[in-house]
mmCIF file of C-alpha atoms and ligand atoms in Angstrom:
data_model
loop_
_atom_site.group_PDB
_atom_site.id
_atom_site.type_symbol
_atom_site.label_atom_id
_atom_site.label_comp_id
_atom_site.label_asym_id
_atom_site.label_seq_id
_atom_site.Cartn_x
_atom_site.Cartn_y
_atom_site.Cartn_z
ATOM 1 C CA MET A 437 1.062 -120.021 137.676
ATOM 2 C CA ARG A 438 -0.109 -117.472 140.226
ATOM 3 C CA ARG A 439 0.514 -118.380 143.846
ATOM 4 C CA THR A 440 -2.506 -117.850 146.069
ATOM 5 C CA LEU A 441 -2.175 -114.995 148.565
ATOM 6 C CA ILE A 442 -4.206 -114.995 151.761
ATOM 7 C CA ALA A 443 -3.971 -111.543 153.306
ATOM 8 C CA GLY A 444 -5.495 -110.325 156.542
ATOM 9 C CA ASN A 445 -6.524 -106.690 156.826
ATOM 10 C CA TRP A 446 -6.745 -105.964 160.524
ATOM 11 C CA LYS A 447 -8.134 -102.465 159.911
ATOM 12 C CA MET A 448 -8.150 -100.388 163.136
ATOM 13 C CA ASN A 449 -8.125 -103.359 165.495
ATOM 14 C CA GLY A 450 -5.604 -104.862 167.867
ATOM 15 C CA SER A 451 -3.331 -104.079 170.780
ATOM 16 C CA LEU A 452 0.175 -105.185 171.685
ATOM 17 C CA ALA A 453 -1.235 -108.013 173.787
ATOM 18 C CA ALA A 454 -3.942 -109.116 171.352
ATOM 19 C CA ASN A 455 -1.562 -108.985 168.371
ATOM 20 C CA ALA A 456 1.066 -111.039 170.173
ATOM 21 C CA ALA A 457 -1.481 -113.738 170.901
ATOM 22 C CA LEU A 458 -2.959 -113.692 167.384
ATOM 23 C CA LEU A 459 0.423 -113.795 165.641
ATOM 24 C CA ALA A 460 1.683 -116.607 167.860
ATOM 25 C CA GLU A 461 -1.443 -118.638 167.129
ATOM 26 C CA ILE A 462 -1.160 -118.103 163.386
ATOM 27 C CA ARG A 463 2.550 -118.829 163.401
ATOM 28 C CA THR A 464 2.229 -122.083 165.296
ATOM 29 C CA GLY A 465 -0.939 -123.064 163.413
ATOM 30 C CA LEU A 466 0.639 -122.942 159.960
ATOM 31 C CA SER A 467 1.693 -126.244 158.551
ATOM 32 C CA GLY A 468 2.621 -126.973 154.981
ATOM 33 C CA GLN A 469 0.323 -124.337 153.508
ATOM 34 C CA SER A 470 0.511 -123.954 149.759
ATOM 35 C CA CYS A 471 -0.202 -120.226 149.677
ATOM 36 C CA ASP A 472 1.488 -116.966 150.623
ATOM 37 C CA VAL A 473 0.289 -115.509 153.922
ATOM 38 C CA LEU A 474 0.241 -111.811 154.809
ATOM 39 C CA VAL A 475 -1.066 -109.682 157.662
ATOM 40 C CA CYS A 476 -1.685 -105.963 157.124
ATOM 41 C CA ALA A 477 -1.511 -104.413 160.573
ATOM 42 C CA PRO A 478 -1.999 -100.842 161.775
ATOM 43 C CA ALA A 479 1.263 -98.983 161.083
ATOM 44 C CA LEU A 480 2.043 -98.581 164.781
ATOM 45 C CA TYR A 481 2.213 -102.351 165.167
ATOM 46 C CA LEU A 482 4.383 -103.140 162.169
ATOM 47 C CA SER A 483 7.560 -103.205 164.212
ATOM 48 C CA GLN A 484 5.868 -105.690 166.537
ATOM 49 C CA CYS A 485 5.017 -107.788 163.459
ATOM 50 C CA ALA A 486 8.638 -107.529 162.322
ATOM 51 C CA ASP A 487 9.810 -108.807 165.717
ATOM 52 C CA LEU A 488 7.279 -111.602 166.048
ATOM 53 C CA LEU A 489 7.212 -112.800 162.435
ATOM 54 C CA ALA A 490 10.921 -112.686 161.576
ATOM 55 C CA GLY A 491 11.973 -116.023 160.104
ATOM 56 C CA SER A 492 8.366 -117.175 159.633
ATOM 57 C CA ASP A 493 6.391 -117.810 156.438
ATOM 58 C CA ILE A 494 4.133 -114.865 157.240
ATOM 59 C CA ALA A 495 4.699 -111.514 155.561
ATOM 60 C CA TRP A 496 3.456 -108.234 157.011
ATOM 61 C CA GLY A 497 2.351 -105.044 155.343
ATOM 62 C CA GLY A 498 0.709 -101.647 155.799
ATOM 63 C CA GLN A 499 -2.872 -100.562 155.227
ATOM 64 C CA ASP A 500 -2.100 -97.255 153.519
ATOM 65 C CA VAL A 501 0.863 -95.242 152.260
ATOM 66 C CA SER A 502 1.534 -91.632 151.351
ATOM 67 C CA MET A 503 1.752 -90.624 147.697
ATOM 68 C CA HIS A 504 4.761 -88.527 148.684
ATOM 69 C CA ALA A 505 8.289 -89.808 149.197
ATOM 70 C CA SER A 506 9.025 -87.769 152.349
ATOM 71 C CA GLY A 507 8.677 -84.292 153.783
ATOM 72 C CA ALA A 508 6.163 -82.037 155.499
ATOM 73 C CA TYR A 509 3.108 -84.321 155.483
ATOM 74 C CA THR A 510 2.114 -84.573 159.123
ATOM 75 C CA GLY A 511 0.651 -87.915 160.083
ATOM 76 C CA GLU A 512 1.557 -89.634 156.822
ATOM 77 C CA ILE A 513 3.634 -92.772 156.443
ATOM 78 C CA SER A 514 5.981 -93.233 153.517
ATOM 79 C CA ALA A 515 6.700 -96.315 151.448
ATOM 80 C CA THR A 516 10.341 -96.275 152.548
ATOM 81 C CA MET A 517 9.234 -96.274 156.199
ATOM 82 C CA LEU A 518 7.143 -99.364 155.540
ATOM 83 C CA LEU A 519 10.105 -100.996 153.816
ATOM 84 C CA ASP A 520 12.290 -100.027 156.759
ATOM 85 C CA LEU A 521 10.000 -102.138 158.951
ATOM 86 C CA GLY A 522 10.266 -105.102 156.626
ATOM 87 C CA CYS A 523 6.947 -104.699 154.806
ATOM 88 C CA ARG A 524 6.662 -106.096 151.300
ATOM 89 C CA PHE A 525 3.054 -105.152 150.663
ATOM 90 C CA VAL A 526 0.726 -102.247 151.326
ATOM 91 C CA ILE A 527 -3.016 -101.916 150.787
ATOM 92 C CA VAL A 528 -4.023 -98.843 148.798
ATOM 93 C CA GLY A 529 -7.459 -97.493 147.957
ATOM 94 C CA HIS A 530 -9.427 -99.596 150.403
ATOM 95 C CA SER A 531 -13.102 -98.651 150.097
ATOM 96 C CA GLU A 532 -13.058 -97.383 153.684
ATOM 97 C CA ARG A 533 -10.334 -94.903 152.743
ATOM 98 C CA ARG A 534 -12.146 -93.969 149.559
ATOM 99 C CA ALA A 535 -15.385 -93.408 151.518
ATOM 100 C CA TYR A 536 -14.161 -91.841 154.779
ATOM 101 C CA HIS A 537 -11.017 -90.087 153.568
ATOM 102 C CA HIS A 538 -12.280 -89.087 150.135
ATOM 103 C CA GLU A 539 -9.500 -90.829 148.265
ATOM 104 C CA SER A 540 -9.983 -90.439 144.525
ATOM 105 C CA ASN A 541 -8.986 -92.914 141.828
ATOM 106 C CA GLU A 542 -6.129 -90.562 140.927
ATOM 107 C CA LEU A 543 -4.801 -90.349 144.503
ATOM 108 C CA VAL A 544 -4.979 -94.119 144.875
ATOM 109 C CA ALA A 545 -3.048 -94.441 141.614
ATOM 110 C CA GLN A 546 -0.347 -92.065 142.902
ATOM 111 C CA LYS A 547 -0.060 -94.123 146.077
ATOM 112 C CA ALA A 548 0.279 -97.337 144.089
ATOM 113 C CA LYS A 549 2.983 -95.717 141.960
ATOM 114 C CA GLN A 550 4.872 -94.476 144.997
ATOM 115 C CA ALA A 551 4.721 -97.919 146.615
ATOM 116 C CA LEU A 552 5.977 -99.667 143.468
ATOM 117 C CA SER A 553 8.788 -97.225 142.861
ATOM 118 C CA SER A 554 9.987 -97.869 146.415
ATOM 119 C CA GLY A 555 9.870 -101.648 146.034
ATOM 120 C CA LEU A 556 6.582 -102.405 147.814
ATOM 121 C CA ALA A 557 3.782 -104.373 146.164
ATOM 122 C CA PRO A 558 0.563 -102.344 146.398
ATOM 123 C CA ILE A 559 -2.676 -104.241 146.890
ATOM 124 C CA VAL A 560 -5.017 -101.955 144.958
ATOM 125 C CA CYS A 561 -8.620 -102.298 146.104
ATOM 126 C CA VAL A 562 -11.485 -101.789 143.691
ATOM 127 C CA GLY A 563 -15.191 -102.420 144.104
ATOM 128 C CA GLU A 564 -18.672 -101.092 143.611
ATOM 129 C CA THR A 565 -21.329 -99.998 146.092
ATOM 130 C CA LEU A 566 -24.694 -101.747 146.285
ATOM 131 C CA GLU A 567 -26.337 -98.867 144.456
ATOM 132 C CA GLN A 568 -23.791 -99.062 141.649
ATOM 133 C CA ARG A 569 -24.303 -102.827 141.350
ATOM 134 C CA GLU A 570 -28.068 -102.429 141.223
ATOM 135 C CA LEU A 571 -27.687 -99.801 138.512
ATOM 136 C CA GLY A 572 -25.581 -102.226 136.467
ATOM 137 C CA GLN A 573 -22.457 -100.098 136.840
ATOM 138 C CA THR A 574 -20.125 -102.650 138.435
ATOM 139 C CA ASN A 575 -17.797 -103.141 135.489
ATOM 140 C CA GLN A 576 -17.692 -99.455 134.691
ATOM 141 C CA VAL A 577 -16.774 -98.554 138.296
ATOM 142 C CA VAL A 578 -14.028 -101.131 138.761
ATOM 143 C CA ALA A 579 -12.648 -100.413 135.289
ATOM 144 C CA ALA A 580 -12.269 -96.715 136.097
ATOM 145 C CA GLN A 581 -10.635 -97.521 139.437
ATOM 146 C CA LEU A 582 -8.131 -99.881 137.819
ATOM 147 C CA GLN A 583 -7.524 -97.746 134.730
ATOM 148 C CA ALA A 584 -6.441 -94.741 136.824
ATOM 149 C CA VAL A 585 -3.679 -96.965 138.244
ATOM 150 C CA LEU A 586 -2.710 -98.505 134.904
ATOM 151 C CA ASP A 587 -2.420 -95.070 133.327
ATOM 152 C CA LEU A 588 0.422 -94.144 135.692
ATOM 153 C CA LEU A 589 2.435 -97.342 135.423
ATOM 154 C CA ASP A 590 4.760 -98.886 132.884
ATOM 155 C CA ASP A 591 4.519 -102.606 132.110
ATOM 156 C CA VAL A 592 7.157 -103.654 134.640
ATOM 157 C CA ALA A 593 5.304 -101.796 137.372
ATOM 158 C CA VAL A 594 1.947 -103.285 136.359
ATOM 159 C CA SER A 595 3.457 -106.761 136.777
ATOM 160 C CA GLY A 596 4.196 -105.876 140.413
ATOM 161 C CA LEU A 597 0.592 -105.032 141.276
ATOM 162 C CA VAL A 598 -1.802 -107.047 143.348
ATOM 163 C CA ILE A 599 -5.479 -106.191 142.856
ATOM 164 C CA ALA A 600 -8.257 -106.844 145.344
ATOM 165 C CA TYR A 601 -11.871 -106.879 144.208
ATOM 166 C CA GLU A 602 -13.897 -105.908 147.246
ATOM 167 C CA PRO A 603 -17.566 -105.207 146.580
ATOM 168 C CA VAL A 604 -18.427 -102.544 149.145
ATOM 169 C CA TRP A 605 -21.780 -104.175 149.938
ATOM 170 C CA ALA A 606 -20.001 -107.378 150.976
ATOM 171 C CA ILE A 607 -17.496 -105.788 153.372
ATOM 172 C CA GLY A 608 -18.267 -106.494 156.999
ATOM 173 C CA THR A 609 -21.880 -107.280 156.164
ATOM 174 C CA GLY A 610 -21.806 -111.061 156.117
ATOM 175 C CA LYS A 611 -23.055 -110.896 152.514
ATOM 176 C CA THR A 612 -20.592 -112.462 150.119
ATOM 177 C CA ALA A 613 -20.541 -112.249 146.370
ATOM 178 C CA THR A 614 -21.308 -115.683 144.993
ATOM 179 C CA PRO A 615 -18.242 -117.360 143.530
ATOM 180 C CA GLN A 616 -19.633 -116.763 140.034
ATOM 181 C CA MET A 617 -20.359 -113.064 140.686
ATOM 182 C CA ALA A 618 -16.827 -112.574 141.969
ATOM 183 C CA GLN A 619 -15.324 -114.631 139.131
ATOM 184 C CA ASP A 620 -17.141 -112.508 136.539
ATOM 185 C CA VAL A 621 -15.609 -109.293 137.895
ATOM 186 C CA HIS A 622 -12.172 -110.888 138.301
ATOM 187 C CA ALA A 623 -12.270 -112.101 134.692
ATOM 188 C CA PHE A 624 -13.330 -108.630 133.580
ATOM 189 C CA LEU A 625 -10.389 -107.060 135.462
ATOM 190 C CA ARG A 626 -7.973 -109.586 133.996
ATOM 191 C CA LYS A 627 -9.248 -108.742 130.519
ATOM 192 C CA GLN A 628 -8.488 -105.102 131.238
ATOM 193 C CA LEU A 629 -4.951 -106.082 132.262
ATOM 194 C CA ASP A 630 -4.721 -108.005 129.005
ATOM 195 C CA ASN A 631 -4.409 -104.687 127.189
ATOM 196 C CA ARG A 632 -0.912 -104.550 128.658
ATOM 197 C CA GLY A 633 -0.046 -108.032 127.432
ATOM 198 C CA VAL A 634 -1.178 -111.545 128.179
ATOM 199 C CA GLU A 635 1.919 -112.387 130.250
ATOM 200 C CA ILE A 636 1.241 -109.421 132.507
ATOM 201 C CA ALA A 637 -2.441 -110.264 132.869
ATOM 202 C CA GLU A 638 -1.578 -113.860 133.705
ATOM 203 C CA LYS A 639 0.922 -112.785 136.337
ATOM 204 C CA VAL A 640 -1.086 -110.267 138.383
ATOM 205 C CA ARG A 641 -2.878 -111.710 141.386
ATOM 206 C CA ILE A 642 -6.497 -110.647 141.871
ATOM 207 C CA LEU A 643 -7.771 -111.240 145.405
ATOM 208 C CA TYR A 644 -11.389 -111.317 146.525
ATOM 209 C CA GLY A 645 -12.440 -109.474 149.689
ATOM 210 C CA GLY A 646 -15.796 -109.112 151.402
ATOM 211 C CA SER A 647 -16.976 -111.438 154.157
ATOM 212 C CA MET A 648 -14.612 -114.234 153.161
ATOM 213 C CA LYS A 649 -14.880 -116.883 155.861
ATOM 214 C CA PRO A 650 -13.917 -120.520 156.423
ATOM 215 C CA GLU A 651 -17.378 -121.531 155.175
ATOM 216 C CA ASN A 652 -17.114 -119.851 151.773
ATOM 217 C CA ALA A 653 -13.363 -119.607 151.148
ATOM 218 C CA LYS A 654 -12.906 -122.901 149.330
ATOM 219 C CA GLU A 655 -15.609 -122.220 146.752
ATOM 220 C CA LEU A 656 -14.410 -118.681 146.108
ATOM 221 C CA LEU A 657 -10.752 -119.686 145.861
ATOM 222 C CA ALA A 658 -11.640 -122.472 143.427
ATOM 223 C CA MET A 659 -12.608 -119.923 140.755
ATOM 224 C CA VAL A 660 -10.044 -119.630 138.017
ATOM 225 C CA ASP A 661 -9.432 -115.881 138.349
ATOM 226 C CA ILE A 662 -9.614 -115.644 142.155
ATOM 227 C CA ASP A 663 -6.019 -115.747 143.323
ATOM 228 C CA GLY A 664 -6.502 -115.248 147.021
ATOM 229 C CA GLY A 665 -8.390 -113.336 149.656
ATOM 230 C CA LEU A 666 -8.227 -110.028 151.493
ATOM 231 C CA ILE A 667 -9.847 -110.832 154.771
ATOM 232 C CA GLY A 668 -11.157 -108.440 157.403
ATOM 233 C CA GLY A 669 -13.143 -109.819 160.326
ATOM 234 C CA ALA A 670 -12.073 -113.436 159.919
ATOM 235 C CA ALA A 671 -8.392 -112.422 159.983
ATOM 236 C CA LEU A 672 -8.752 -111.354 163.615
ATOM 237 C CA LYS A 673 -9.555 -114.867 164.777
ATOM 238 C CA SER A 674 -6.658 -117.277 164.347
ATOM 239 C CA SER A 675 -8.834 -120.355 163.844
ATOM 240 C CA ASP A 676 -10.806 -118.658 161.059
ATOM 241 C CA PHE A 677 -7.726 -117.203 159.372
ATOM 242 C CA LEU A 678 -5.950 -120.559 159.516
ATOM 243 C CA ALA A 679 -9.002 -122.336 158.133
ATOM 244 C CA ILE A 680 -9.040 -119.959 155.153
ATOM 245 C CA ILE A 681 -5.301 -120.525 154.637
ATOM 246 C CA ASN A 682 -5.918 -124.263 154.693
ATOM 247 C CA ALA A 683 -8.730 -123.906 152.162
ATOM 248 C CA ALA A 684 -6.361 -122.226 149.687
HETATM 249 P P1 13P B 1579 -14.567 -108.383 155.899
HETATM 250 O O1 13P B 1579 -13.828 -109.661 155.623
HETATM 251 O O2 13P B 1579 -14.683 -108.077 157.367
HETATM 252 O O3 13P B 1579 -15.853 -108.307 155.162
HETATM 253 O O4 13P B 1579 -13.647 -107.186 155.318
HETATM 254 C C1 13P B 1579 -13.152 -107.282 154.037
HETATM 255 C C2 13P B 1579 -12.192 -106.197 153.818
HETATM 256 O O5 13P B 1579 -12.553 -105.028 153.784
HETATM 257 C C3 13P B 1579 -10.784 -106.552 153.664
HETATM 258 O O6 13P B 1579 -10.026 -105.475 153.242
#
């Protein structure tokens, strides 16, 4: 059985003071949750997360990672650096990185491979734009995004993936995919994983992201192939994040 993962993606938000308050509120607000909880903070604040979350049930992770192991790549952050700070997860291929930093499916796949080979679980984001959805291209787009990753990985590595379906039109817009729309894409992605074996497909967690909030989390998380959430805006407010955790 897949354990639900509720992950916050803070994006480029926060400060030492604001993070300390948010993390303390989440930490004290957790009680008997039945899911895994993760916060993906800006890299500069990961050591603060390590300090403030040590010994808690909350994991912390990065929002991006270099495809390279180390070396002359100014400004980049390696998988081993993230591990050094206690991260277990890293987001790769978020639509904002694909759109604003021109990350291709192949680059995202290399990043996922680098993360896995270092012992980090990559959360690989896939998702279509509104135009692609309206043109009926959703499955084709997410399949190509996922296949680029699968092509680089052996079966053991594929088992270590987390996937996040994040329709671009639902991110930060307040528009959410209906539970059935999200479920359809999640089931499609799981079928694609099936090509690598049923046990693998049954093991990989597929999260939904895109305006997940306390008001819609329960319905989304009730769908059979939705194994958690990747939450942006609502992860910055402890009461909202905790409410989503409690809905899981
Ligand atoms: P919102 O929850 O703010 O729509 O963001 C979703 C997201 O991009 C998470 O990675």
